PDB file of N, CA and C in Angstrom:
ATOM      1  N   MET A  89     -40.335-145.951-127.682  1.00  0.00           N
ATOM      2  CA  MET A  89     -40.373-146.051-129.410  1.00  0.00           C
ATOM      3  C   MET A  89     -40.338-144.406-129.790  1.00  0.00           C
ATOM      4  N   HIS A  90     -39.896-143.871-130.787  1.00  0.00           N
ATOM      5  CA  HIS A  90     -39.158-143.085-131.345  1.00  0.00           C
ATOM      6  C   HIS A  90     -40.895-142.960-132.439  1.00  0.00           C
ATOM      7  N   ILE A  91     -41.673-141.842-132.547  1.00  0.00           N
ATOM      8  CA  ILE A  91     -42.385-141.468-133.493  1.00  0.00           C
ATOM      9  C   ILE A  91     -42.501-142.179-134.686  1.00  0.00           C
ATOM     10  N   ASP A  92     -41.562-142.191-135.283  1.00  0.00           N
ATOM     11  CA  ASP A  92     -41.590-142.880-136.709  1.00  0.00           C
ATOM     12  C   ASP A  92     -41.408-144.103-137.010  1.00  0.00           C
ATOM     13  N   GLY A  93     -41.536-144.687-135.511  1.00  0.00           N
ATOM     14  CA  GLY A  93     -42.439-146.305-135.788  1.00  0.00           C
ATOM     15  C   GLY A  93     -43.359-146.391-136.112  1.00  0.00           C
ATOM     16  N   PHE A  94     -44.149-145.518-135.895  1.00  0.00           N
ATOM     17  CA  PHE A  94     -45.747-145.619-136.055  1.00  0.00           C
ATOM     18  C   PHE A  94     -46.587-144.155-136.502  1.00  0.00           C
ATOM     19  N   MET A  95     -45.593-143.189-136.984  1.00  0.00           N
ATOM     20  CA  MET A  95     -46.331-141.835-137.269  1.00  0.00           C
ATOM     21  C   MET A  95     -45.461-141.510-138.964  1.00  0.00           C
ATOM     22  N   LYS A  96     -45.935-141.351-140.121  1.00  0.00           N
ATOM     23  CA  LYS A  96     -45.114-140.559-140.849  1.00  0.00           C
ATOM     24  C   LYS A  96     -45.362-139.896-141.727  1.00  0.00           C
ATOM     25  N   PHE A  97     -45.466-138.626-142.216  1.00  0.00           N
ATOM     26  CA  PHE A  97     -46.191-137.527-142.731  1.00  0.00           C
ATOM     27  C   PHE A  97     -45.932-138.098-144.349  1.00  0.00           C
ATOM     28  N   SER A  98     -47.218-138.597-144.994  1.00  0.00           N
ATOM     29  CA  SER A  98     -46.769-138.996-146.375  1.00  0.00           C
ATOM     30  C   SER A  98     -46.767-137.127-147.172  1.00  0.00           C
ATOM     31  N   ASN A  99     -47.555-136.459-146.786  1.00  0.00           N
ATOM     32  CA  ASN A  99     -47.436-135.457-147.479  1.00  0.00           C
ATOM     33  C   ASN A  99     -48.277-134.146-146.264  1.00  0.00           C
ATOM     34  N   PRO A 100     -47.884-133.068-147.162  1.00  0.00           N
ATOM     35  CA  PRO A 100     -48.054-131.933-145.586  1.00  0.00           C
ATOM     36  C   PRO A 100     -50.065-131.587-144.691  1.00  0.00           C
ATOM     37  N   ASN A 101     -50.535-132.969-145.400  1.00  0.00           N
ATOM     38  CA  ASN A 101     -52.374-132.893-145.046  1.00  0.00           C
ATOM     39  C   ASN A 101     -52.446-134.561-144.498  1.00  0.00           C
ATOM     40  N   THR A 102     -51.329-135.356-144.624  1.00  0.00           N
ATOM     41  CA  THR A 102     -52.044-136.368-144.249  1.00  0.00           C
ATOM     42  C   THR A 102     -50.974-136.953-143.533  1.00  0.00           C
ATOM     43  N   MET A 103     -51.246-138.150-142.058  1.00  0.00           N
ATOM     44  CA  MET A 103     -50.323-139.024-142.037  1.00  0.00           C
ATOM     45  C   MET A 103     -50.363-140.203-141.997  1.00  0.00           C
ATOM     46  N   ILE A 104     -49.859-141.339-142.131  1.00  0.00           N
ATOM     47  CA  ILE A 104     -49.909-142.884-141.879  1.00  0.00           C
ATOM     48  C   ILE A 104     -49.770-143.221-140.975  1.00  0.00           C
ATOM     49  N   THR A 105     -50.430-144.018-139.601  1.00  0.00           N
ATOM     50  CA  THR A 105     -50.193-144.377-138.893  1.00  0.00           C
ATOM     51  C   THR A 105     -51.298-145.543-138.480  1.00  0.00           C
ATOM     52  N   MET A 106     -51.431-145.644-137.059  1.00  0.00           N
ATOM     53  CA  MET A 106     -52.008-147.180-137.122  1.00  0.00           C
ATOM     54  C   MET A 106     -53.259-147.190-136.534  1.00  0.00           C
ATOM     55  N   LYS A 107     -54.275-148.154-136.438  1.00  0.00           N
ATOM     56  CA  LYS A 107     -55.277-148.055-135.481  1.00  0.00           C
ATOM     57  C   LYS A 107     -54.864-148.036-134.031  1.00  0.00           C
ATOM     58  N   GLU A 108     -55.903-147.996-133.477  1.00  0.00           N
ATOM     59  CA  GLU A 108     -55.650-147.653-131.879  1.00  0.00           C
ATOM     60  C   GLU A 108     -55.118-148.708-130.986  1.00  0.00           C
ATOM     61  N   ASP A 109     -55.982-150.354-131.521  1.00  0.00           N
ATOM     62  CA  ASP A 109     -55.552-151.161-130.496  1.00  0.00           C
ATOM     63  C   ASP A 109     -54.106-151.481-131.306  1.00  0.00           C
ATOM     64  N   ASP A 110     -53.578-151.551-132.374  1.00  0.00           N
ATOM     65  CA  ASP A 110     -52.232-151.530-132.595  1.00  0.00           C
ATOM     66  C   ASP A 110     -51.569-150.773-132.119  1.00  0.00           C
ATOM     67  N   LEU A 111     -51.916-149.286-131.941  1.00  0.00           N
ATOM     68  CA  LEU A 111     -50.936-147.836-131.599  1.00  0.00           C
ATOM     69  C   LEU A 111     -50.518-148.844-129.844  1.00  0.00           C
ATOM     70  N   LEU A 112     -51.855-149.161-129.088  1.00  0.00           N
ATOM     71  CA  LEU A 112     -51.608-149.714-127.969  1.00  0.00           C
ATOM     72  C   LEU A 112     -51.041-151.250-127.472  1.00  0.00           C
ATOM     73  N   ASP A 113     -50.839-152.041-128.519  1.00  0.00           N
ATOM     74  CA  ASP A 113     -50.018-153.319-128.630  1.00  0.00           C
ATOM     75  C   ASP A 113     -48.841-152.853-128.525  1.00  0.00           C
ATOM     76  N   LEU A 114     -48.054-151.813-129.397  1.00  0.00           N
ATOM     77  CA  LEU A 114     -47.165-151.545-129.239  1.00  0.00           C
ATOM     78  C   LEU A 114     -46.337-150.695-127.995  1.00  0.00           C
ATOM     79  N   GLY A 115     -47.310-150.273-126.993  1.00  0.00           N
ATOM     80  CA  GLY A 115     -47.361-149.775-126.257  1.00  0.00           C
ATOM     81  C   GLY A 115     -47.217-148.101-125.652  1.00  0.00           C
ATOM     82  N   LEU A 116     -48.238-147.884-126.677  1.00  0.00           N
ATOM     83  CA  LEU A 116     -48.779-146.352-126.477  1.00  0.00           C
ATOM     84  C   LEU A 116     -49.131-146.026-125.567  1.00  0.00           C
ATOM     85  N   SER A 117     -50.215-145.283-124.986  1.00  0.00           N
ATOM     86  CA  SER A 117     -50.778-144.930-123.835  1.00  0.00           C
ATOM     87  C   SER A 117     -52.394-144.389-124.430  1.00  0.00           C
ATOM     88  N   GLU A 118     -53.630-144.082-124.053  1.00  0.00           N
ATOM     89  CA  GLU A 118     -54.511-144.038-124.392  1.00  0.00           C
ATOM     90  C   GLU A 118     -54.559-142.498-124.976  1.00  0.00           C
ATOM     91  N   LYS A 119     -53.955-141.404-123.813  1.00  0.00           N
ATOM     92  CA  LYS A 119     -53.308-140.294-123.791  1.00  0.00           C
ATOM     93  C   LYS A 119     -52.457-140.306-125.566  1.00  0.00           C
ATOM     94  N   ASP A 120     -51.359-141.185-125.520  1.00  0.00           N
ATOM     95  CA  ASP A 120     -50.440-140.843-126.278  1.00  0.00           C
ATOM     96  C   ASP A 120     -51.558-141.050-127.816  1.00  0.00           C
ATOM     97  N   VAL A 121     -52.223-142.059-127.874  1.00  0.00           N
ATOM     98  CA  VAL A 121     -53.025-142.387-129.161  1.00  0.00           C
ATOM     99  C   VAL A 121     -53.907-140.979-129.472  1.00  0.00           C
ATOM    100  N   ASN A 122     -54.434-140.681-128.155  1.00  0.00           N
ATOM    101  CA  ASN A 122     -55.784-139.129-128.556  1.00  0.00           C
ATOM    102  C   ASN A 122     -54.701-137.996-129.066  1.00  0.00           C
ATOM    103  N   THR A 123     -53.854-137.675-128.135  1.00  0.00           N
ATOM    104  CA  THR A 123     -52.711-136.948-128.706  1.00  0.00           C
ATOM    105  C   THR A 123     -52.266-136.737-130.199  1.00  0.00           C
ATOM    106  N   LEU A 124     -52.081-138.143-130.691  1.00  0.00           N
ATOM    107  CA  LEU A 124     -52.003-138.335-132.128  1.00  0.00           C
ATOM    108  C   LEU A 124     -52.916-138.195-133.018  1.00  0.00           C
ATOM    109  N   TYR A 125     -53.577-138.789-132.639  1.00  0.00           N
ATOM    110  CA  TYR A 125     -55.327-138.594-133.566  1.00  0.00           C
ATOM    111  C   TYR A 125     -55.810-137.297-133.671  1.00  0.00           C
ATOM    112  N   ILE A 126     -55.766-136.182-132.528  1.00  0.00           N
ATOM    113  CA  ILE A 126     -56.197-135.082-132.346  1.00  0.00           C
ATOM    114  C   ILE A 126     -54.880-133.806-132.777  1.00  0.00           C
ATOM    115  N   ALA A 127     -54.079-134.481-133.495  1.00  0.00           N
ATOM    116  CA  ALA A 127     -53.191-133.423-134.086  1.00  0.00           C
ATOM    117  C   ALA A 127     -53.362-132.509-135.265  1.00  0.00           C
ATOM    118  N   THR A 128     -52.907-131.835-135.338  1.00  0.00           N
ATOM    119  CA  THR A 128     -53.370-130.340-136.057  1.00  0.00           C
ATOM    120  C   THR A 128     -52.246-129.857-136.605  1.00  0.00           C
ATOM    121  N   ASN A 129     -52.312-129.319-138.303  1.00  0.00           N
ATOM    122  CA  ASN A 129     -51.307-128.437-138.537  1.00  0.00           C
ATOM    123  C   ASN A 129     -50.949-127.363-137.687  1.00  0.00           C
ATOM    124  N   VAL A 130     -50.124-126.290-138.536  1.00  0.00           N
ATOM    125  CA  VAL A 130     -49.949-125.563-137.687  1.00  0.00           C
ATOM    126  C   VAL A 130     -50.990-123.985-138.364  1.00  0.00           C
ATOM    127  N   ASP A 131     -52.037-124.412-138.979  1.00  0.00           N
ATOM    128  CA  ASP A 131     -52.739-123.855-139.482  1.00  0.00           C
ATOM    129  C   ASP A 131     -54.572-123.863-138.771  1.00  0.00           C
ATOM    130  N   GLY A 132     -54.136-125.167-137.781  1.00  0.00           N
ATOM    131  CA  GLY A 132     -55.450-125.937-137.029  1.00  0.00           C
ATOM    132  C   GLY A 132     -56.021-126.894-137.952  1.00  0.00           C
ATOM    133  N   LYS A 133     -55.936-127.096-139.064  1.00  0.00           N
ATOM    134  CA  LYS A 133     -56.437-128.224-139.741  1.00  0.00           C
ATOM    135  C   LYS A 133     -56.368-129.568-138.931  1.00  0.00           C
ATOM    136  N   GLU A 134     -56.840-130.293-138.940  1.00  0.00           N
ATOM    137  CA  GLU A 134     -56.441-131.898-138.459  1.00  0.00           C
ATOM    138  C   GLU A 134     -56.301-132.531-140.080  1.00  0.00           C
ATOM    139  N   TYR A 135     -54.919-133.464-139.796  1.00  0.00           N
ATOM    140  CA  TYR A 135     -54.716-134.329-140.698  1.00  0.00           C
ATOM    141  C   TYR A 135     -55.466-135.249-141.350  1.00  0.00           C
ATOM    142  N   LYS A 136     -55.452-135.225-142.663  1.00  0.00           N
ATOM    143  CA  LYS A 136     -55.808-137.005-143.505  1.00  0.00           C
ATOM    144  C   LYS A 136     -55.062-138.346-142.343  1.00  0.00           C
ATOM    145  N   LYS A 137     -55.948-138.799-142.138  1.00  0.00           N
ATOM    146  CA  LYS A 137     -55.262-140.239-141.694  1.00  0.00           C
ATOM    147  C   LYS A 137     -55.240-141.310-142.722  1.00  0.00           C
ATOM    148  N   VAL A 138     -54.115-141.912-142.679  1.00  0.00           N
ATOM    149  CA  VAL A 138     -54.350-143.334-143.659  1.00  0.00           C
ATOM    150  C   VAL A 138     -53.949-144.259-142.712  1.00  0.00           C
ATOM    151  N   TYR A 139     -54.470-145.477-141.921  1.00  0.00           N
ATOM    152  CA  TYR A 139     -54.215-146.765-141.408  1.00  0.00           C
ATOM    153  C   TYR A 139     -53.508-147.484-141.817  1.00  0.00           C
ATOM    154  N   VAL A 140     -52.357-148.237-141.644  1.00  0.00           N
ATOM    155  CA  VAL A 140     -51.360-149.408-141.636  1.00  0.00           C
ATOM    156  C   VAL A 140     -51.595-150.044-140.646  1.00  0.00           C
ATOM    157  N   PRO A 141     -51.923-151.817-140.817  1.00  0.00           N
ATOM    158  CA  PRO A 141     -51.916-152.626-139.728  1.00  0.00           C
ATOM    159  C   PRO A 141     -50.354-153.022-139.149  1.00  0.00           C
ATOM    160  N   GLY A 142     -50.117-153.026-137.954  1.00  0.00           N
ATOM    161  CA  GLY A 142     -49.368-153.664-137.414  1.00  0.00           C
ATOM    162  C   GLY A 142     -49.034-155.283-137.619  1.00  0.00           C
ATOM    163  N   THR A 143     -47.682-155.247-137.298  1.00  0.00           N
ATOM    164  CA  THR A 143     -47.502-157.331-137.685  1.00  0.00           C
ATOM    165  C   THR A 143     -48.647-157.754-136.665  1.00  0.00           C
ATOM    166  N   LYS A 144     -49.202-159.037-137.387  1.00  0.00           N
ATOM    167  CA  LYS A 144     -49.551-159.910-137.060  1.00  0.00           C
ATOM    168  C   LYS A 144     -49.332-160.948-135.419  1.00  0.00           C
ATOM    169  N   ASN A 145     -48.212-161.056-136.035  1.00  0.00           N
ATOM    170  CA  ASN A 145     -46.713-161.573-134.971  1.00  0.00           C
ATOM    171  C   ASN A 145     -46.073-161.236-134.665  1.00  0.00           C
ATOM    172  N   LYS A 146     -44.858-161.662-134.252  1.00  0.00           N
ATOM    173  CA  LYS A 146     -43.661-160.833-133.286  1.00  0.00           C
ATOM    174  C   LYS A 146     -42.786-161.092-134.337  1.00  0.00           C
ATOM    175  N   VAL A 147     -41.772-159.415-134.852  1.00  0.00           N
ATOM    176  CA  VAL A 147     -40.945-160.216-135.813  1.00  0.00           C
ATOM    177  C   VAL A 147     -39.670-160.538-135.931  1.00  0.00           C
ATOM    178  N   ILE A 148     -39.564-160.956-136.924  1.00  0.00           N
ATOM    179  CA  ILE A 148     -38.013-161.858-137.234  1.00  0.00           C
ATOM    180  C   ILE A 148     -37.726-161.308-138.330  1.00  0.00           C
ATOM    181  N   THR A 149     -36.289-161.036-137.828  1.00  0.00           N
ATOM    182  CA  THR A 149     -35.299-160.058-138.927  1.00  0.00           C
ATOM    183  C   THR A 149     -34.714-160.878-139.529  1.00  0.00           C
ATOM    184  N   ALA A 150     -33.963-160.175-140.649  1.00  0.00           N
ATOM    185  CA  ALA A 150     -33.928-160.851-142.130  1.00  0.00           C
ATOM    186  C   ALA A 150     -32.423-161.711-141.925  1.00  0.00           C
ATOM    187  N   TYR A 151     -31.683-161.383-140.164  1.00  0.00           N
ATOM    188  CA  TYR A 151     -30.681-162.026-139.866  1.00  0.00           C
ATOM    189  C   TYR A 151     -31.221-163.265-139.278  1.00  0.00           C
ATOM    190  N   GLY A 152     -32.200-163.522-138.987  1.00  0.00           N
ATOM    191  CA  GLY A 152     -33.299-164.548-138.156  1.00  0.00           C
ATOM    192  C   GLY A 152     -33.299-164.334-136.711  1.00  0.00           C
ATOM    193  N   LYS A 153     -33.237-163.073-135.992  1.00  0.00           N
ATOM    194  CA  LYS A 153     -33.172-162.462-135.075  1.00  0.00           C
ATOM    195  C   LYS A 153     -35.205-162.135-134.476  1.00  0.00           C
ATOM    196  N   GLN A 154     -35.024-163.104-133.305  1.00  0.00           N
ATOM    197  CA  GLN A 154     -36.312-163.242-132.976  1.00  0.00           C
ATOM    198  C   GLN A 154     -37.134-161.698-132.205  1.00  0.00           C
ATOM    199  N   LEU A 155     -37.621-160.655-132.366  1.00  0.00           N
ATOM    200  CA  LEU A 155     -38.162-159.750-131.812  1.00  0.00           C
ATOM    201  C   LEU A 155     -39.216-159.979-130.547  1.00  0.00           C
ATOM    202  N   ASP A 156     -38.840-159.083-129.361  1.00  0.00           N
ATOM    203  CA  ASP A 156     -39.282-159.304-128.533  1.00  0.00           C
ATOM    204  C   ASP A 156     -40.956-158.727-128.637  1.00  0.00           C
ATOM    205  N   GLU A 157     -41.249-157.831-129.993  1.00  0.00           N
ATOM    206  CA  GLU A 157     -42.722-157.243-130.166  1.00  0.00           C
ATOM    207  C   GLU A 157     -43.061-157.251-131.468  1.00  0.00           C
ATOM    208  N   LYS A 158     -44.309-156.925-131.369  1.00  0.00           N
ATOM    209  CA  LYS A 158     -44.755-156.759-132.626  1.00  0.00           C
ATOM    210  C   LYS A 158     -44.073-155.107-133.161  1.00  0.00           C
ATOM    211  N   LYS A 159     -44.179-154.705-134.661  1.00  0.00           N
ATOM    212  CA  LYS A 159     -43.978-153.116-135.426  1.00  0.00           C
ATOM    213  C   LYS A 159     -44.948-152.908-135.997  1.00  0.00           C
ATOM    214  N   ALA A 160     -44.622-152.078-136.018  1.00  0.00           N
ATOM    215  CA  ALA A 160     -45.721-151.379-137.261  1.00  0.00           C
ATOM    216  C   ALA A 160     -45.198-151.732-138.414  1.00  0.00           C
ATOM    217  N   LEU A 161     -46.225-152.320-139.614  1.00  0.00           N
ATOM    218  CA  LEU A 161     -45.560-152.573-140.672  1.00  0.00           C
ATOM    219  C   LEU A 161     -44.834-150.922-141.753  1.00  0.00           C
ATOM    220  N   MET A 162     -45.324-149.740-141.418  1.00  0.00           N
ATOM    221  CA  MET A 162     -44.553-148.638-141.910  1.00  0.00           C
ATOM    222  C   MET A 162     -43.475-148.808-141.880  1.00  0.00           C
ATOM    223  N   SER A 163     -43.089-149.207-140.348  1.00  0.00           N
ATOM    224  CA  SER A 163     -41.547-148.828-140.106  1.00  0.00           C
ATOM    225  C   SER A 163     -40.693-150.083-140.741  1.00  0.00           C
ATOM    226  N   ILE A 164     -41.184-151.010-141.241  1.00  0.00           N
ATOM    227  CA  ILE A 164     -40.973-152.181-141.955  1.00  0.00           C
ATOM    228  C   ILE A 164     -40.151-151.859-143.360  1.00  0.00           C
ATOM    229  N   ILE A 165     -41.981-151.738-144.002  1.00  0.00           N
ATOM    230  CA  ILE A 165     -42.237-151.122-145.518  1.00  0.00           C
ATOM    231  C   ILE A 165     -41.420-149.676-145.536  1.00  0.00           C
ATOM    232  N   MET A 166     -41.581-148.949-144.954  1.00  0.00           N
ATOM    233  CA  MET A 166     -40.674-147.455-145.559  1.00  0.00           C
ATOM    234  C   MET A 166     -39.339-147.382-145.163  1.00  0.00           C
TER     235      MET A 166
END
C-alpha cells in the first residue's frame, strides 16, 4: 500500500492518519506505524496528528466490486 492510502498532510504542521489498530488492519507493521507516529518536519518538530477511522467493513466500489480489504476513510473521502 502506498503512504497516500493512510497518511496525508493537511498543512505543513498537521498530518491526517489513522489509529494504530486500523493501520495494523491495513497490513502495516508495528515498525512502520511507529515510524509514522514519530515523524518530524525538517526543523525536528513532530507533526500534529488528526486521526480518521478505517472502514468498519470491506469496501464495495461504486461499480459493485467487493474489495478484499478494509480501507482508510481518508483515501475514500480525499
